[in-house]
Amino acid sequence: MQLDSEQQQGVLILKPSGRLDSNTAQQFEKDLLAQLDNNPQVVLDLAGLDYVSSAGLRVLLIAAKQVKQKAGSLALCALQDSIRQVFEISGFLSILTVCDSREEALSKVAN
Amino acid sequence: MTTQQITLKPDLAELATLAEQVERFGEQIGLETPLVFQLNLVLDELVTNAVNYGFARSNIENPHITIEMRREGEQLTIELRDNGTPFDPLQVPPPDLEADLQDRQIGGLGLHFVHELMDTIDYQHQHGENRLTLHKRL
């Protein structure tokens, strides 16, 4: 599990990759929340995320709540098909901003 | 009939081993990638529960989790046994999937995946072991 980052149009793009399960979630939570601290506008590009379990969804939920609390905006994009299915059966597609492409996600958080 | 047995220590670091073994089994029986993912997710959630709750007490002798997977025709059967604290996952209430972001909880979501992705789930506590039998029609 790795968390890379870059800036695009003044927005922080975070790119987690690998397997997000109950074994890797704790470190990921630490890394992700540290990145969100000073960045109100964030895109999570999940193209490199191969796997997520409920432990991983828990971290994404905490992140989304934290961003909302600080009146920031967060959008997720480029989910692999299996990851999208996990979001779907969790009901996460209706509580998070999930976009197909990074461009779309950037336009959602840039406003 | 193709069968594979996996024995794990009650340790979350074993999930990587589990994923490898599930992938290997999937290849052996010609399972498509989305199904391998689903099988992995189901077993991950059940093993995670067992590790975090079933083996939370450290005085369990010879702690172990055993998984047997087999394919007979179009039927996939998974038997999961552990000698942790008795725990019937069928008694866990379903999560509220309608709650908004602020009120959303994660508890119960892992077992919700198991219910959604498998066709039948049976639980018994026998001979000091939790025994879960799962079926999925391929």
mmCIF file of C-alpha atoms in Angstrom:
data_model
loop_
_atom_site.group_PDB
_atom_site.id
_atom_site.type_symbol
_atom_site.label_atom_id
_atom_site.label_comp_id
_atom_site.label_asym_id
_atom_site.label_seq_id
_atom_site.Cartn_x
_atom_site.Cartn_y
_atom_site.Cartn_z
ATOM 1 C CA MET A 1 0.000 0.000 0.000
ATOM 2 C CA GLN A 2 1.422 3.331 -1.096
ATOM 3 C CA LEU A 3 0.144 6.913 -1.126
ATOM 4 C CA ASP A 4 1.600 9.190 -3.804
ATOM 5 C CA SER A 5 0.627 12.799 -4.300
ATOM 6 C CA GLU A 6 0.839 15.572 -6.875
ATOM 7 C CA GLN A 7 -0.636 19.018 -7.466
ATOM 8 C CA GLN A 8 -2.831 19.753 -10.428
ATOM 9 C CA GLN A 9 -4.544 23.111 -10.988
ATOM 10 C CA GLY A 10 -3.850 23.975 -7.362
ATOM 11 C CA VAL A 11 -5.636 20.865 -6.128
ATOM 12 C CA LEU A 12 -3.956 18.081 -4.188
ATOM 13 C CA ILE A 13 -4.250 14.756 -6.018
ATOM 14 C CA LEU A 14 -3.707 11.714 -3.824
ATOM 15 C CA LYS A 15 -3.029 8.380 -5.489
ATOM 16 C CA PRO A 16 -3.267 5.367 -3.212
ATOM 17 C CA SER A 17 -2.113 2.129 -4.772
ATOM 18 C CA GLY A 18 -2.078 -1.523 -3.794
ATOM 19 C CA ARG A 19 -4.319 -3.325 -1.325
ATOM 20 C CA LEU A 20 -6.334 -1.427 1.257
ATOM 21 C CA ASP A 21 -7.377 -4.029 3.823
ATOM 22 C CA SER A 22 -7.530 -4.291 7.621
ATOM 23 C CA ASN A 23 -3.778 -4.898 7.706
ATOM 24 C CA THR A 24 -2.824 -1.782 5.716
ATOM 25 C CA ALA A 25 -5.698 0.533 6.719
ATOM 26 C CA GLN A 26 -4.103 1.893 9.893
ATOM 27 C CA GLN A 27 -0.987 3.256 8.164
ATOM 28 C CA PHE A 28 -3.062 4.514 5.245
ATOM 29 C CA GLU A 29 -5.359 6.378 7.650
ATOM 30 C CA LYS A 30 -2.365 8.109 9.213
ATOM 31 C CA ASP A 31 -0.852 9.065 5.842
ATOM 32 C CA LEU A 32 -4.134 10.195 4.321
ATOM 33 C CA LEU A 33 -5.318 12.304 7.252
ATOM 34 C CA ALA A 34 -1.904 13.976 7.487
ATOM 35 C CA GLN A 35 -2.209 14.994 3.813
ATOM 36 C CA LEU A 36 -5.744 16.302 4.284
ATOM 37 C CA ASP A 37 -4.760 18.492 7.231
ATOM 38 C CA ASN A 38 -3.726 21.516 5.192
ATOM 39 C CA ASN A 39 -5.564 20.820 1.970
ATOM 40 C CA PRO A 40 -9.242 21.698 1.773
ATOM 41 C CA GLN A 41 -9.575 20.598 -1.855
ATOM 42 C CA VAL A 42 -8.576 17.050 -2.619
ATOM 43 C CA VAL A 43 -9.013 14.503 -5.376
ATOM 44 C CA LEU A 44 -8.452 10.842 -4.564
ATOM 45 C CA ASP A 45 -7.432 9.138 -7.781
ATOM 46 C CA LEU A 46 -8.072 5.431 -7.159
ATOM 47 C CA ALA A 47 -6.785 4.092 -10.485
ATOM 48 C CA GLY A 48 -3.964 2.264 -8.712
ATOM 49 C CA LEU A 49 -6.102 0.860 -5.909
ATOM 50 C CA ASP A 50 -6.473 -2.863 -6.571
ATOM 51 C CA TYR A 51 -8.460 -3.873 -3.528
ATOM 52 C CA VAL A 52 -10.549 -2.397 -0.723
ATOM 53 C CA SER A 53 -12.364 -4.003 2.210
ATOM 54 C CA SER A 54 -14.687 -2.476 4.823
ATOM 55 C CA ALA A 55 -11.592 -1.484 6.852
ATOM 56 C CA GLY A 56 -10.465 0.625 3.887
ATOM 57 C CA LEU A 57 -13.907 2.128 3.409
ATOM 58 C CA ARG A 58 -13.822 3.148 7.049
ATOM 59 C CA VAL A 59 -10.724 5.272 6.377
ATOM 60 C CA LEU A 60 -12.309 6.885 3.301
ATOM 61 C CA LEU A 61 -15.387 7.688 5.375
ATOM 62 C CA ILE A 62 -13.287 9.306 8.126
ATOM 63 C CA ALA A 63 -11.442 11.322 5.465
ATOM 64 C CA ALA A 64 -14.690 12.504 3.852
ATOM 65 C CA LYS A 65 -16.094 13.529 7.240
ATOM 66 C CA GLN A 66 -12.919 15.436 8.084
ATOM 67 C CA VAL A 67 -12.945 17.304 4.769
ATOM 68 C CA LYS A 68 -16.609 18.203 5.208
ATOM 69 C CA GLN A 69 -16.025 19.415 8.756
ATOM 70 C CA LYS A 70 -13.401 21.839 7.437
ATOM 71 C CA ALA A 71 -15.772 22.988 4.694
ATOM 72 C CA GLY A 72 -13.442 21.556 2.031
ATOM 73 C CA SER A 73 -14.312 19.339 -0.884
ATOM 74 C CA LEU A 74 -13.273 15.828 -1.801
ATOM 75 C CA ALA A 75 -13.916 13.869 -4.969
ATOM 76 C CA LEU A 76 -12.879 10.323 -5.876
ATOM 77 C CA CYS A 77 -12.191 9.149 -9.384
ATOM 78 C CA ALA A 78 -11.001 6.366 -11.682
ATOM 79 C CA LEU A 79 -12.272 3.435 -9.600
ATOM 80 C CA GLN A 80 -11.497 -0.025 -10.942
ATOM 81 C CA ASP A 81 -14.647 -2.066 -11.646
ATOM 82 C CA SER A 82 -14.354 -4.300 -8.570
ATOM 83 C CA ILE A 83 -13.747 -1.293 -6.311
ATOM 84 C CA ARG A 84 -16.795 0.418 -7.780
ATOM 85 C CA GLN A 85 -18.873 -2.656 -6.963
ATOM 86 C CA VAL A 86 -17.729 -2.518 -3.321
ATOM 87 C CA PHE A 87 -18.730 1.177 -3.217
ATOM 88 C CA GLU A 88 -22.060 0.297 -4.746
ATOM 89 C CA ILE A 89 -23.037 -2.431 -2.287
ATOM 90 C CA SER A 90 -21.857 -0.240 0.596
ATOM 91 C CA GLY A 91 -24.097 2.628 -0.471
ATOM 92 C CA PHE A 92 -20.962 4.787 -0.709
ATOM 93 C CA LEU A 93 -21.797 6.027 -4.213
ATOM 94 C CA SER A 94 -24.589 8.121 -2.697
ATOM 95 C CA ILE A 95 -22.575 9.696 0.146
ATOM 96 C CA LEU A 96 -19.286 10.408 -1.634
ATOM 97 C CA THR A 97 -18.556 12.339 -4.818
ATOM 98 C CA VAL A 98 -17.393 9.649 -7.238
ATOM 99 C CA CYS A 99 -16.364 10.611 -10.773
ATOM 100 C CA ASP A 100 -15.238 8.613 -13.790
ATOM 101 C CA SER A 101 -12.253 10.763 -14.719
ATOM 102 C CA ARG A 102 -9.744 12.936 -12.909
ATOM 103 C CA GLU A 103 -10.799 15.949 -14.988
ATOM 104 C CA GLU A 104 -14.373 15.582 -13.811
ATOM 105 C CA ALA A 105 -13.211 15.208 -10.188
ATOM 106 C CA LEU A 106 -11.042 18.327 -10.517
ATOM 107 C CA SER A 107 -13.977 20.348 -11.790
ATOM 108 C CA LYS A 108 -16.108 19.161 -8.835
ATOM 109 C CA VAL A 109 -13.624 20.239 -6.150
ATOM 110 C CA ALA A 110 -12.358 23.396 -7.883
ATOM 111 C CA ASN A 111 -15.551 25.399 -7.288
ATOM 112 C CA MET B 1 -13.632 -31.539 -7.733
ATOM 113 C CA THR B 2 -10.858 -29.072 -6.875
ATOM 114 C CA THR B 3 -10.141 -28.379 -3.218
ATOM 115 C CA GLN B 4 -7.757 -26.038 -1.482
ATOM 116 C CA GLN B 5 -7.080 -25.733 2.211
ATOM 117 C CA ILE B 6 -5.463 -22.749 3.894
ATOM 118 C CA THR B 7 -4.405 -22.493 7.529
ATOM 119 C CA LEU B 8 -3.759 -19.048 8.956
ATOM 120 C CA LYS B 9 -2.489 -17.675 12.230
ATOM 121 C CA PRO B 10 -4.867 -15.140 13.791
ATOM 122 C CA ASP B 11 -2.864 -12.166 12.520
ATOM 123 C CA LEU B 12 -3.971 -9.487 10.030
ATOM 124 C CA ALA B 13 -0.591 -9.774 8.294
ATOM 125 C CA GLU B 14 -1.877 -13.167 7.067
ATOM 126 C CA LEU B 15 -4.351 -11.408 4.754
ATOM 127 C CA ALA B 16 -1.667 -11.050 2.084
ATOM 128 C CA THR B 17 -1.091 -14.829 2.211
ATOM 129 C CA LEU B 18 -4.837 -15.389 2.042
ATOM 130 C CA ALA B 19 -5.125 -13.177 -1.055
ATOM 131 C CA GLU B 20 -2.315 -15.079 -2.807
ATOM 132 C CA GLN B 21 -3.906 -18.439 -2.032
ATOM 133 C CA VAL B 22 -7.346 -17.311 -3.158
ATOM 134 C CA GLU B 23 -5.849 -16.065 -6.424
ATOM 135 C CA ARG B 24 -4.073 -19.365 -6.968
ATOM 136 C CA PHE B 25 -7.270 -21.296 -6.275
ATOM 137 C CA GLY B 26 -9.176 -18.988 -8.618
ATOM 138 C CA GLU B 27 -6.676 -19.717 -11.384
ATOM 139 C CA GLN B 28 -6.900 -23.464 -10.765
ATOM 140 C CA ILE B 29 -10.662 -23.574 -11.077
ATOM 141 C CA GLY B 30 -10.887 -20.963 -13.854
ATOM 142 C CA LEU B 31 -12.678 -18.314 -11.820
ATOM 143 C CA GLU B 32 -13.064 -14.921 -13.491
ATOM 144 C CA THR B 33 -11.258 -11.951 -11.946
ATOM 145 C CA PRO B 34 -14.358 -10.241 -10.447
ATOM 146 C CA LEU B 35 -15.284 -13.485 -8.681
ATOM 147 C CA VAL B 36 -11.761 -13.896 -7.312
ATOM 148 C CA PHE B 37 -12.046 -10.353 -5.940
ATOM 149 C CA GLN B 38 -15.403 -11.131 -4.322
ATOM 150 C CA LEU B 39 -14.170 -14.375 -2.801
ATOM 151 C CA ASN B 40 -11.149 -12.566 -1.447
ATOM 152 C CA LEU B 41 -13.319 -9.821 0.040
ATOM 153 C CA VAL B 42 -15.660 -12.291 1.750
ATOM 154 C CA LEU B 43 -12.797 -14.272 3.281
ATOM 155 C CA ASP B 44 -10.903 -11.108 4.243
ATOM 156 C CA GLU B 45 -13.919 -9.751 6.144
ATOM 157 C CA LEU B 46 -14.539 -13.031 7.965
ATOM 158 C CA VAL B 47 -10.882 -13.562 8.857
ATOM 159 C CA THR B 48 -10.562 -9.919 9.981
ATOM 160 C CA ASN B 49 -13.572 -10.382 12.284
ATOM 161 C CA ALA B 50 -12.103 -13.577 13.690
ATOM 162 C CA VAL B 51 -8.710 -11.943 14.315
ATOM 163 C CA ASN B 52 -10.109 -8.726 15.843
ATOM 164 C CA TYR B 53 -12.882 -10.229 17.975
ATOM 165 C CA GLY B 54 -12.648 -14.019 18.087
ATOM 166 C CA PHE B 55 -8.988 -14.021 19.100
ATOM 167 C CA ALA B 56 -8.951 -10.751 21.059
ATOM 168 C CA ARG B 57 -8.320 -12.793 24.215
ATOM 169 C CA SER B 58 -4.738 -14.011 24.190
ATOM 170 C CA ASN B 59 -5.261 -17.162 26.275
ATOM 171 C CA ILE B 60 -6.635 -19.342 23.481
ATOM 172 C CA GLU B 61 -4.539 -22.448 23.032
ATOM 173 C CA ASN B 62 -3.209 -23.249 19.562
ATOM 174 C CA PRO B 63 -5.120 -20.411 17.847
ATOM 175 C CA HIS B 64 -5.904 -21.148 14.209
ATOM 176 C CA ILE B 65 -8.166 -20.307 11.303
ATOM 177 C CA THR B 66 -8.733 -22.931 8.632
ATOM 178 C CA ILE B 67 -10.352 -22.293 5.271
ATOM 179 C CA GLU B 68 -11.358 -24.962 2.806
ATOM 180 C CA MET B 69 -12.525 -23.953 -0.653
ATOM 181 C CA ARG B 70 -13.863 -26.366 -3.215
ATOM 182 C CA ARG B 71 -15.560 -26.294 -6.551
ATOM 183 C CA GLU B 72 -17.968 -29.053 -7.524
ATOM 184 C CA GLY B 73 -19.487 -28.354 -10.926
ATOM 185 C CA GLU B 74 -21.013 -24.905 -10.749
ATOM 186 C CA GLN B 75 -21.100 -24.846 -6.958
ATOM 187 C CA LEU B 76 -18.446 -23.118 -4.865
ATOM 188 C CA THR B 77 -18.302 -24.128 -1.201
ATOM 189 C CA ILE B 78 -16.240 -22.459 1.482
ATOM 190 C CA GLU B 79 -15.817 -23.771 5.000
ATOM 191 C CA LEU B 80 -14.213 -21.502 7.513
ATOM 192 C CA ARG B 81 -13.336 -22.798 10.963
ATOM 193 C CA ASP B 82 -11.629 -21.112 13.893
ATOM 194 C CA ASN B 83 -11.186 -21.862 17.557
ATOM 195 C CA GLY B 84 -11.735 -18.284 18.735
ATOM 196 C CA THR B 85 -14.546 -17.010 20.958
ATOM 197 C CA PRO B 86 -17.955 -18.303 19.803
ATOM 198 C CA PHE B 87 -19.443 -15.750 17.415
ATOM 199 C CA ASP B 88 -22.455 -16.136 15.158
ATOM 200 C CA PRO B 89 -22.146 -13.577 12.332
ATOM 201 C CA LEU B 90 -25.754 -14.255 11.307
ATOM 202 C CA GLN B 91 -26.892 -12.448 14.482
ATOM 203 C CA VAL B 92 -25.240 -9.166 13.513
ATOM 204 C CA PRO B 93 -27.867 -6.584 12.473
ATOM 205 C CA PRO B 94 -27.525 -5.200 8.941
ATOM 206 C CA PRO B 95 -25.897 -1.757 8.582
ATOM 207 C CA ASP B 96 -27.934 1.340 7.765
ATOM 208 C CA LEU B 97 -26.989 2.029 4.149
ATOM 209 C CA GLU B 98 -29.303 5.023 3.897
ATOM 210 C CA ALA B 99 -27.628 7.192 6.546
ATOM 211 C CA ASP B 100 -25.955 10.330 5.224
ATOM 212 C CA LEU B 101 -22.227 10.975 5.404
ATOM 213 C CA GLN B 102 -22.259 12.420 8.920
ATOM 214 C CA ASP B 103 -24.224 9.531 10.451
ATOM 215 C CA ARG B 104 -22.773 6.683 8.428
ATOM 216 C CA GLN B 105 -21.176 3.871 10.441
ATOM 217 C CA ILE B 106 -18.907 1.096 9.220
ATOM 218 C CA GLY B 107 -19.958 -1.585 11.722
ATOM 219 C CA GLY B 108 -21.619 -4.549 10.051
ATOM 220 C CA LEU B 109 -20.512 -3.568 6.541
ATOM 221 C CA GLY B 110 -18.057 -6.459 6.211
ATOM 222 C CA LEU B 111 -20.772 -9.004 6.992
ATOM 223 C CA HIS B 112 -23.126 -7.166 4.659
ATOM 224 C CA PHE B 113 -20.609 -7.926 1.863
ATOM 225 C CA VAL B 114 -20.671 -11.609 2.821
ATOM 226 C CA HIS B 115 -24.475 -11.680 2.614
ATOM 227 C CA GLU B 116 -24.510 -9.766 -0.668
ATOM 228 C CA LEU B 117 -21.833 -11.794 -2.420
ATOM 229 C CA MET B 118 -22.628 -15.336 -1.263
ATOM 230 C CA ASP B 119 -25.836 -17.291 -1.827
ATOM 231 C CA THR B 120 -26.107 -19.108 1.509
ATOM 232 C CA ILE B 121 -24.382 -18.808 4.887
ATOM 233 C CA ASP B 122 -24.662 -21.344 7.674
ATOM 234 C CA TYR B 123 -23.157 -21.037 11.157
ATOM 235 C CA GLN B 124 -22.567 -23.694 13.789
ATOM 236 C CA HIS B 125 -20.466 -23.875 16.923
ATOM 237 C CA GLN B 126 -19.160 -27.427 17.257
ATOM 238 C CA HIS B 127 -16.249 -29.084 19.041
ATOM 239 C CA GLY B 128 -15.003 -25.738 20.330
ATOM 240 C CA GLU B 129 -14.941 -24.220 16.856
ATOM 241 C CA ASN B 130 -16.858 -21.578 14.936
ATOM 242 C CA ARG B 131 -17.851 -23.216 11.655
ATOM 243 C CA LEU B 132 -19.146 -21.183 8.766
ATOM 244 C CA THR B 133 -20.250 -22.796 5.523
ATOM 245 C CA LEU B 134 -20.780 -20.569 2.511
ATOM 246 C CA HIS B 135 -22.149 -21.474 -0.899
ATOM 247 C CA LYS B 136 -22.076 -19.628 -4.152
ATOM 248 C CA ARG B 137 -23.463 -20.722 -7.480
ATOM 249 C CA LEU B 138 -21.059 -19.882 -10.273
#
